[in-house]
Amino acid sequence: MSIAIGHFAFGAAMTTLVVTYLVPTDRYPRTVILLGGGWAMLPDVHWISPIAAERLSQLHRTSVLTDIFWLHRTWDRVDPTDSKSIAAVLLAFLIVATAIAERRDYRAPASVRAAYREQSPSESTD
């Protein structure tokens, strides 16, 4: 089973790429990215759950549905020994995804940035 930081990093990196390329007008992209990292860790809730921990653990080990949490089950099978090296690679992937998102944001032509601003909902000045 892969360590938690690896799951979080992969989920956050994939969410970063999704937000960058599929939802570029999102008003709270950083919050969505953090939620994506948390989503990737959700199958591990059995470690801290005060109720039904054994049942949740069984689902974690056996259900293919845990792959909807940013390939959680796949990463657990790829990294059964909690390798720090794999976690480091996944953190590097998060850094690269963040750099890609930043580059795209800063290098967008002024006309594209203006079009995105026009498309996004106006913010209130309460």
C-alpha positions as MATLAB code, in Angstrom:
seq = 'MSIAIGHFAFGAAMTTLVVTYLVPTDRYPRTVILLGGGWAMLPDVHWISPIAAERLSQLHRTSVLTDIFWLHRTWDRVDPTDSKSIAAVLLAFLIVATAIAERRDYRAPASVRAAYREQSPSESTD';
ca = [
       0.000    0.000    0.000;
       1.380    3.360   -1.025;
       1.969    5.986    1.656;
      -0.548    8.779    2.130;
       1.614   11.607    0.817;
       1.974    9.702   -2.453;
      -1.796    9.384   -2.829;
      -2.257   13.050   -1.963;
       0.453   14.198   -4.383;
      -0.922   12.147   -7.272;
      -4.494   13.303   -6.632;
      -3.462   16.938   -6.331;
      -1.292   16.724   -9.461;
      -4.058   15.177  -11.540;
      -6.561   17.703  -10.223;
      -4.110   20.489  -11.088;
      -3.967   19.301  -14.686;
      -7.754   18.913  -14.890;
      -8.359   22.376  -13.467;
      -5.690   23.920  -15.686;
      -6.896   22.465  -18.964;
     -10.572   21.594  -18.504;
     -11.823   24.209  -16.020;
      -9.537   27.226  -16.508;
     -12.142   29.710  -15.244;
     -12.567   28.068  -11.842;
     -12.695   30.786   -9.181;
     -11.004   28.672   -6.490;
      -8.491   26.431   -8.267;
      -6.145   25.975   -5.312;
      -8.995   24.851   -3.059;
     -10.178   22.391   -5.710;
      -6.621   21.053   -6.037;
      -6.385   20.462   -2.284;
      -9.768   18.745   -2.339;
      -8.518   16.542   -5.194;
      -5.573   15.471   -3.058;
      -7.927   14.708   -0.182;
     -10.204   12.775   -2.538;
      -7.252   10.524   -3.437;
      -6.740    9.701    0.243;
     -10.390    8.991    1.077;
     -10.135    5.165    0.851;
      -7.592    5.296    3.692;
     -10.210    6.671    6.094;
     -10.348    3.247    7.755;
      -7.075    4.115    9.526;
      -8.780    6.861   11.543;
     -12.445    5.846   11.511;
     -13.955    5.236   14.950;
     -16.788    3.205   13.405;
     -16.826    0.351   10.886;
     -13.035    0.414   10.561;
     -12.831   -3.297    9.734;
     -15.486   -3.063    7.004;
     -13.856    0.042    5.523;
     -10.493   -1.713    5.610;
     -11.958   -4.678    3.773;
     -13.432   -2.382    1.108;
     -10.059   -0.664    0.802;
      -8.310   -3.981    0.181;
     -10.838   -5.611   -2.150;
     -12.983   -3.091   -4.021;
     -11.988   -2.015   -7.519;
     -14.135    1.078   -6.959;
     -11.341    2.630   -4.906;
      -9.694    3.467   -8.232;
     -12.203    6.301   -8.676;
     -10.218    8.045   -5.940;
      -7.423    8.969   -8.358;
      -6.272    5.359   -8.896;
      -5.898    4.666   -5.176;
      -6.065    0.885   -5.502;
      -3.668    0.866   -8.450;
      -1.075    2.846   -6.497;
      -1.467    0.515   -3.531;
      -0.724   -2.430   -5.822;
       2.159   -0.710   -7.625;
       3.761    0.227   -4.302;
       2.968   -2.530   -1.762;
       5.995   -1.687    0.426;
       5.258    2.010    1.113;
       8.320    3.039   -0.859;
       9.605    6.500   -0.124;
      11.109    6.586   -3.620;
       7.694    6.226   -5.273;
       6.268    8.873   -2.956;
       9.143   11.171   -3.986;
       8.374   10.552   -7.673;
       4.704   11.384   -7.084;
       5.685   14.569   -5.241;
       7.921   15.474   -8.182;
       4.913   14.906  -10.457;
       2.919   17.372   -8.320;
       5.702   19.932   -8.635;
       5.828   19.503  -12.427;
       2.025   19.741  -12.710;
       2.084   22.913  -10.619;
       4.828   24.388  -12.809;
       2.801   23.557  -15.933;
      -0.258   25.250  -14.460;
       1.731   28.324  -13.464;
       3.414   28.560  -16.864;
       0.072   28.314  -18.636;
      -1.440   30.971  -16.394;
       1.418   33.444  -16.743;
       2.071   32.892  -20.453;
      -1.518   33.173  -21.636;
      -1.870   36.041  -24.116;
      -3.620   39.140  -22.828;
      -6.596   38.522  -25.131;
      -7.077   35.029  -23.666;
      -6.843   36.328  -20.089;
      -9.400   39.037  -20.920;
     -11.756   36.467  -22.467;
     -11.515   34.277  -19.355;
     -12.248   37.276  -17.153;
     -15.329   38.086  -19.249;
     -16.536   34.462  -19.043;
     -16.072   34.100  -15.285;
     -18.829   35.313  -12.975;
     -18.354   38.845  -11.747;
     -17.256   39.221   -8.163;
     -19.411   41.247   -5.858;
     -17.970   44.331   -4.185;
     -19.971   44.070   -0.966;
];
